[in-house]
N, CA and C of each residue as an Amber inpcrd file, in Angstrom:
protein
   420
  77.3660000  22.0230000  19.7550000  76.4770000  22.7090000  18.8330000
  76.0170000  21.7090000  17.7840000  74.7180000  21.5770000  17.5990000
  74.1690000  20.6430000  16.6220000  74.2970000  21.1820000  15.2190000
  74.0520000  20.3280000  14.2370000  74.1950000  20.7680000  12.8500000
  73.2190000  21.8700000  12.4920000  72.0390000  21.9050000  13.1190000
  71.0630000  22.9170000  12.7220000  71.4470000  24.3070000  13.2280000
  72.2070000  24.3750000  14.3210000  72.5250000  25.6840000  14.8810000
  73.9210000  26.1660000  14.5020000  74.7070000  25.3410000  13.8180000
  76.0460000  25.7810000  13.4410000  75.9780000  26.8150000  12.3160000
  77.0650000  27.5140000  12.1160000  77.1180000  28.5110000  11.0460000
  77.0030000  27.8300000   9.6850000  76.3220000  28.4830000   8.7830000
  76.1640000  27.9670000   7.4210000  77.4940000  28.0620000   6.6780000
  77.6700000  27.1840000   5.7140000  78.8660000  27.1660000   4.8590000
  78.4170000  27.1190000   3.4050000  79.2890000  27.5580000   2.5180000
  78.9700000  27.5320000   1.0890000  78.6550000  26.1060000   0.6440000
  79.3780000  25.1130000   1.1760000  79.1280000  23.7090000   0.8020000
  77.6800000  23.3230000   1.1140000  77.1300000  23.9170000   2.1800000
  75.7410000  23.6120000   2.5480000  74.7690000  24.0220000   1.4400000
  75.0690000  25.1120000   0.7410000  74.1790000  25.5650000  -0.3340000
  74.0530000  24.4560000  -1.3760000  75.1960000  23.8960000  -1.7810000
  75.1900000  22.8250000  -2.7820000  74.4200000  21.6080000  -2.2580000
  74.7260000  21.2080000  -1.0290000  74.0850000  20.0310000  -0.4340000
  72.5740000  20.2120000  -0.3190000  72.1590000  21.3730000   0.1760000
  70.7310000  21.6210000   0.3820000  69.9800000  21.7410000  -0.9420000
  70.5650000  22.4470000  -1.9010000  69.8970000  22.6100000  -3.1990000
  69.7440000  21.2480000  -3.8840000  70.7980000  20.4450000  -3.8490000
  70.7310000  19.1170000  -4.4600000  69.7990000  18.1800000  -3.7080000
  69.5680000  18.4750000  -2.4330000  68.7110000  17.6300000  -1.6100000
  67.2270000  17.8160000  -1.8580000  66.8730000  18.8590000  -2.5660000
  65.4620000  19.0840000  -2.8840000  65.0860000  18.1900000  -4.0660000
  63.8160000  17.7840000  -4.1520000  63.4270000  16.8630000  -5.2300000
  63.4090000  17.5110000  -6.6110000  63.6540000  16.6890000  -7.6190000
  63.5310000  17.0750000  -9.0380000  64.5150000  18.1670000  -9.4420000
  65.6440000  18.2720000  -8.7410000  66.6020000  19.3400000  -9.0340000
  67.5930000  18.8860000 -10.1020000  67.8600000  19.7800000 -11.0230000
  68.9190000  19.5710000 -11.9940000  69.9370000  20.6850000 -11.8100000
  71.1610000  20.4180000 -12.2210000  72.2250000  21.4200000 -12.1260000
  72.7440000  21.6790000 -13.5280000  72.7470000  22.9430000 -13.8960000
  73.3940000  23.3400000 -15.1390000  74.5660000  24.2140000 -14.7280000
  75.3280000  24.6430000 -15.6910000  76.4680000  25.5030000 -15.3750000
  76.4450000  26.7310000 -16.2640000  76.7200000  27.8700000 -15.6370000
  76.7450000  29.1390000 -16.3550000  78.0380000  29.3020000 -17.1280000
  78.2270000  30.4830000 -17.7220000  79.3860000  30.7340000 -18.5810000
  80.7320000  30.5720000 -17.8740000  80.7690000  30.8090000 -16.5660000
  82.0250000  30.6480000 -15.8350000  82.0760000  29.3200000 -15.1110000
  81.2920000  28.3490000 -15.5890000  81.1630000  27.0280000 -14.9760000
  80.5490000  27.1000000 -13.5830000  79.8520000  28.1990000 -13.3200000
  79.1870000  28.3750000 -12.0230000  77.9290000  27.5210000 -11.9630000
  77.6900000  26.8230000 -10.8300000  76.5050000  25.9750000 -10.7330000
  75.2080000  26.7770000 -10.6550000  74.2000000  26.2810000 -11.3720000
  72.8590000  26.8580000 -11.3880000  71.9010000  25.7210000 -11.0450000
  71.2330000  25.8320000  -9.8950000  70.3050000  24.7990000  -9.4480000
  68.9090000  25.1360000  -9.9450000  68.2530000  24.1550000 -10.5840000
  66.9600000  24.3960000 -11.2040000  65.9310000  23.3490000 -10.7860000
  64.6790000  23.7740000 -10.8050000  63.5270000  22.8880000 -10.6300000
  62.6250000  23.1450000 -11.8340000  62.3410000  22.1110000 -12.5860000
  61.4860000  22.2740000 -13.7650000  62.0220000  23.2930000 -14.7530000
  63.3390000  23.3710000 -14.8860000  63.9520000  24.3130000 -15.8230000
  64.0260000  25.7400000 -15.3280000  63.6070000  25.9820000 -14.0850000
  63.6620000  27.3360000 -13.5120000  64.7190000  27.3810000 -12.4210000
  65.6080000  28.3510000 -12.5070000  66.6480000  28.5050000 -11.4920000
  66.0300000  28.8980000 -10.1640000  66.5800000  28.3610000  -9.0640000
  66.1430000  28.8030000  -7.7380000  67.3160000  29.2300000  -6.8760000
  68.4930000  28.7190000  -7.1400000  69.7270000  29.1610000  -6.4910000
  70.8130000  29.0990000  -7.5580000  71.6210000  30.1590000  -7.6480000
  72.7770000  30.0330000  -8.5260000  73.9460000  30.8620000  -8.0260000
  75.1080000  30.4000000  -8.4210000  76.3560000  31.0730000  -8.0810000
  76.6680000  31.9860000  -9.2600000  76.8240000  33.2580000  -8.9600000
  76.9300000  34.2840000  -9.9930000  78.3860000  34.5550000 -10.3440000
  78.6300000  34.8110000 -11.6110000  79.9580000  35.2460000 -12.0320000
  80.1690000  36.6860000 -11.5640000  81.4210000  37.1020000 -11.3670000
  81.6620000  38.5070000 -10.9990000  81.0560000  39.4450000 -12.0410000
  80.3000000  40.4360000 -11.5540000  79.6040000  41.3650000 -12.4410000
  79.8360000  42.7950000 -11.9630000  79.7190000  43.7750000 -12.8660000
  80.0130000  45.1670000 -12.4950000  79.0230000  45.7820000 -11.5080000
  77.8530000  45.1640000 -11.3170000  76.8680000  45.7620000 -10.4010000
  77.0900000  45.3240000  -8.9500000  77.9880000  44.3750000  -8.6870000
  78.2350000  43.9030000  -7.3150000  79.7270000  44.0080000  -7.0340000
  80.1060000  45.1510000  -6.4480000  81.5250000  45.4270000  -6.2460000
  81.7970000  45.8890000  -4.8210000  83.0360000  45.7300000  -4.4350000
  83.4880000  46.2050000  -3.1360000  83.4560000  47.7350000  -3.1510000
  82.7580000  48.3520000  -2.1770000  82.6390000  49.8230000  -2.1940000
  83.9750000  50.5340000  -2.0130000  84.9510000  49.8770000  -1.4120000
  86.2460000  50.5160000  -1.1820000  87.2120000  50.3360000  -2.3460000
  87.2830000  49.1230000  -2.8860000  88.2780000  48.8330000  -3.9230000
  87.7030000  48.8480000  -5.3340000  86.3650000  48.7140000  -5.4460000
  85.7520000  48.6350000  -6.7660000  85.8750000  47.2560000  -7.3970000
  86.5310000  46.3270000  -6.7020000  86.6690000  44.9720000  -7.2390000
  85.3210000  44.2720000  -7.2760000  85.1120000  43.5150000  -8.3420000
  83.8710000  42.7480000  -8.4670000  83.8820000  41.5950000  -7.4600000
  82.7560000  41.4000000  -6.7980000  82.6240000  40.2660000  -5.8900000
  82.6340000  38.9810000  -6.7160000  83.4180000  38.0180000  -6.2680000
  83.4990000  36.7540000  -7.0010000  82.8070000  35.6170000  -6.2540000
  81.9910000  35.9770000  -5.2520000  81.3880000  34.9360000  -4.4100000
  79.8980000  35.1720000  -4.1630000  79.2110000  35.7740000  -5.1500000
  77.8000000  36.1060000  -4.9730000  76.9180000  34.9000000  -5.3020000
  75.9990000  34.6140000  -4.3860000  75.0300000  33.5360000  -4.5630000
  73.6510000  34.1950000  -4.6300000  72.8420000  33.7850000  -5.6040000
  71.5050000  34.3420000  -5.7990000  70.4740000  33.3160000  -5.3440000
  69.5290000  33.7790000  -4.5140000  68.4380000  32.9320000  -4.0190000
  67.1130000  33.5630000  -4.4120000  66.2210000  32.7860000  -5.0290000
  64.8770000  33.2880000  -5.2930000  64.1320000  33.3970000  -3.9660000
  63.2150000  34.3350000  -3.9160000  62.3670000  34.5200000  -2.7310000
  60.9060000  34.4890000  -3.1680000  59.9900000  34.1750000  -2.2340000
  58.5740000  34.0280000  -2.6070000  57.8890000  35.3120000  -3.0660000
  58.3060000  36.4680000  -2.5530000  57.5850000  37.6990000  -2.8880000
  58.4840000  38.9180000  -2.7300000  58.0020000  40.0250000  -3.2770000
  58.7260000  41.2980000  -3.1410000  58.8430000  41.6920000  -1.6710000
  57.8100000  41.4010000  -0.8680000  57.8780000  41.7560000   0.5540000
  58.9280000  40.9110000   1.2830000  59.0900000  39.6450000   0.8840000
  60.1520000  38.8170000   1.4670000  61.5220000  39.4050000   1.1150000
  61.6670000  39.7950000  -0.1330000  62.9300000  40.3900000  -0.5750000
  63.2220000  41.6460000   0.2290000  62.2290000  42.5330000   0.3060000
  62.3940000  43.7900000   1.0490000  62.8060000  43.5470000   2.4970000
  62.1360000  42.5980000   3.1370000  62.4290000  42.3130000   4.5430000
  63.8750000  41.8550000   4.7130000  64.3660000  41.0420000   3.7910000
  65.7290000  40.5220000   3.8980000  66.7800000  41.5890000   3.6090000
  66.5750000  42.3890000   2.5740000  67.6130000  43.3560000   2.2120000
  67.5450000  44.6440000   3.0300000  66.3820000  44.9560000   3.5720000
  66.2320000  46.1850000   4.3600000  66.8960000  46.0530000   5.7260000
  66.8800000  44.8520000   6.2840000  67.4430000  44.6190000   7.6140000
  68.9640000  44.5320000   7.4990000  69.6590000  45.5840000   7.9190000
  71.1100000  45.6390000   7.7660000  71.8370000  44.6690000   8.6860000
  71.1040000  44.0060000   9.5750000  71.7080000  42.9760000  10.4240000
  71.9010000  41.6810000   9.6310000  71.2380000  41.5630000   8.4780000
  71.4060000  40.3610000   7.6620000  72.4770000  40.6180000   6.5990000
  73.0830000  39.5660000   6.0760000  74.1060000  39.7350000   5.0350000
  73.5290000  39.8330000   3.6150000  72.2070000  39.8890000   3.4780000
  71.5880000  39.9100000   2.1480000  71.6470000  41.2980000   1.5360000
  71.7250000  41.3300000   0.2110000  71.6960000  42.6140000  -0.4860000
  71.0940000  42.4030000  -1.8680000  70.9350000  43.4820000  -2.5820000
  70.4790000  43.4210000  -3.9650000  71.2150000  44.5150000  -4.7170000
  71.0550000  44.5400000  -6.0250000  71.6400000  45.6050000  -6.8430000
  70.5520000  46.0610000  -7.8170000  70.8010000  47.1650000  -8.4830000
  69.8010000  47.6760000  -9.4290000  69.5400000  46.6610000 -10.5420000
  70.5080000  45.8230000 -10.8670000  70.3200000  44.7850000 -11.8840000
  69.1650000  43.8550000 -11.5080000  68.9220000  43.6890000 -10.2040000
  67.8910000  42.7700000  -9.7280000  66.5970000  43.4820000  -9.3140000
  66.4520000  44.7640000  -9.6650000  65.1880000  45.4660000  -9.3940000
  64.0560000  44.7300000 -10.1000000  62.9840000  44.4600000  -9.3740000
  61.8460000  43.7680000  -9.9540000  62.0450000  42.2630000 -10.0690000
  63.1700000  41.7640000  -9.6010000  63.4730000  40.3310000  -9.6580000
  63.3060000  39.7640000  -8.2610000  62.5610000  38.6770000  -8.1320000
  62.2900000  38.1010000  -6.8090000  63.4650000  37.2550000  -6.3320000
  64.5540000  37.9440000  -6.0040000  65.7270000  37.2510000  -5.5030000
  66.5320000  38.1820000  -4.6090000  67.3590000  37.5500000  -3.7740000
  68.3030000  38.2900000  -2.9450000  69.6910000  37.7330000  -3.2120000
  70.6810000  38.5540000  -2.9300000  72.0700000  38.1740000  -3.1330000
  72.7420000  37.9950000  -1.7760000  73.7050000  37.0990000  -1.7520000
  74.4590000  36.8270000  -0.5350000  75.8850000  36.5010000  -0.9450000
  76.8420000  37.1550000  -0.3120000  78.2390000  36.8260000  -0.5860000
  78.6020000  35.5650000   0.1780000  79.2800000  34.6500000  -0.4970000
  79.7470000  33.4340000   0.1490000  80.6150000  33.7290000   1.3630000
  81.3600000  34.8090000   1.3110000  82.2350000  35.1700000   2.4310000
  81.4510000  35.5780000   3.6800000  80.1570000  35.8490000   3.5240000
  79.3340000  36.2530000   4.6640000  78.3010000  35.1950000   5.0490000
  78.3390000  34.0300000   4.4040000  77.3140000  33.0190000   4.6380000
  77.3220000  32.5320000   6.0870000  78.4670000  32.5770000   6.7400000
  78.5730000  32.1540000   8.1330000  77.7990000  33.0310000   9.1000000
  77.2920000  34.1750000   8.6160000  76.4350000  35.0200000   9.4560000
  75.0410000  34.4100000   9.5980000  74.7470000  33.4090000   8.7740000
  73.4850000  32.6760000   8.8710000  73.7540000  31.3530000   9.5820000
  72.7560000  30.8510000  10.2780000  72.8780000  29.4940000  10.8150000
  72.5500000  28.5330000   9.6730000  72.9480000  27.2960000   9.8280000
  72.6100000  26.3030000   8.8070000  71.0890000  26.2090000   8.6760000
  70.3650000  26.3070000   9.8040000  68.9070000  26.2220000   9.7540000
  68.3070000  27.3790000   8.9520000  68.8550000  28.5810000   9.1080000
  68.3700000  29.7270000   8.3180000  68.6130000  29.4750000   6.8240000
  69.7680000  28.8760000   6.5140000  70.0760000  28.5660000   5.1220000
  69.1320000  27.4890000   4.5900000  68.8200000  26.4920000   5.4070000
  67.8520000  25.4540000   5.0170000  66.5440000  26.1190000   4.5970000
  66.0460000  27.0240000   5.4140000  64.7790000  27.7030000   5.1180000
  64.8840000  28.5490000   3.8520000  66.0040000  29.2140000   3.6750000
  66.2140000  30.0530000   2.4920000  66.1880000  29.2060000   1.2170000
  66.8950000  28.0790000   1.2290000  66.9380000  27.2020000   0.0490000
  65.5690000  26.5700000  -0.1990000  64.9110000  26.1260000   0.8540000
  63.5740000  25.5390000   0.6890000  62.5950000  26.5670000   0.1320000
  62.6220000  27.7830000   0.6570000  61.7390000  28.8400000   0.1480000
  62.0470000  29.1490000  -1.3170000  63.3420000  29.1540000  -1.6650000
  63.7320000  29.4080000  -3.0530000  63.1630000  28.3190000  -3.9580000
  63.3170000  27.0720000  -3.5400000  62.8000000  25.9370000  -4.3270000
  61.2790000  26.0320000  -4.4600000  60.6100000  26.2750000  -3.3290000
  59.1430000  26.3600000  -3.3440000  58.6440000  27.4990000  -4.2340000
  59.3850000  28.5880000  -4.2900000  58.9510000  29.7370000  -5.0850000
  59.0520000  29.4690000  -6.5800000  59.7970000  28.4460000  -6.9720000
  60.0010000  28.1510000  -8.3950000  59.4000000  26.8180000  -8.8410000
  59.0780000  25.9490000  -7.8820000  58.5160000  24.6420000  -8.2160000
  57.0830000  24.7910000  -8.7140000  56.6300000  23.8090000  -9.4590000
  55.2290000  23.8090000  -9.8960000  54.3450000  23.6780000  -8.6580000
  53.0980000  24.0960000  -8.7910000  52.1570000  24.0140000  -7.6620000
  52.0350000  22.5720000  -7.1710000  52.0110000  21.6210000  -8.0980000
  51.8790000  20.2130000  -7.7280000  53.0980000  19.7350000  -6.9370000
  54.2770000  20.0470000  -7.4420000  55.4940000  19.6250000  -6.7380000
  55.6110000  20.3090000  -5.3780000  55.2740000  21.5820000  -5.3210000
  55.3370000  22.3120000  -4.0460000  54.3590000  21.7040000  -3.0480000
  53.1420000  21.4100000  -3.4870000  52.1300000  20.8310000  -2.5920000
  52.5630000  19.4550000  -2.0980000  53.1370000  18.6550000  -2.9840000
  53.6150000  17.3230000  -2.6040000  54.7180000  17.4360000  -1.5530000
  55.6720000  18.3470000  -1.8040000  56.7770000  18.5180000  -0.8560000
  56.2770000  19.0360000   0.4850000  55.4120000  20.0440000   0.4460000
  54.8770000  20.6150000   1.6990000  54.0760000  19.5830000   2.4790000
  53.3610000  18.7050000   1.7690000  52.6000000  17.6540000   2.4330000
  53.5040000  16.6870000   3.1920000  54.6890000  16.4650000   2.6520000
  55.6480000  15.5490000   3.2840000  56.5390000  16.2500000   4.3110000
  56.5400000  17.5820000   4.3010000  57.4070000  18.3770000   5.1940000
  56.5880000  19.4790000   5.8550000  55.6490000  19.1330000   6.7310000
  54.8260000  20.1810000   7.3520000  55.6980000  21.1310000   8.1790000
  55.3190000  22.4110000   8.2150000  56.0960000  23.3720000   9.0050000
  56.1660000  22.9660000  10.4680000  57.3000000  23.2500000  11.0790000
  57.5020000  22.8680000  12.4890000  56.6100000  23.6690000  13.4120000
């Protein structure tokens, strides 16, 4: 199995986010990494919050990763399809992002994660930076 078809791992999120150009990393209140382009977050690791809990135990999820998406329709498509591990909460209503538990990241292939991180970066990068990157990385 090649690297593109293997299951995604949480470490891949860090590697892929850092691999995009002009990325800076800040840290949230729980020292959680927040990946930014031009001061705008595009992927971040979320602290446990009351809106994302285990339906059986009520425990707060401690492994939620937030990815920006290009549009509301992209978000809807990802969270509506129950075959995907993506979800959202009422806290993120009107926010162009989807949530993914680190414990379920292996349900995605590394290639799917590559596309998710690239789309997140593109959705937050300036038009100039996005155009430059797209020019150097034409779609397959």
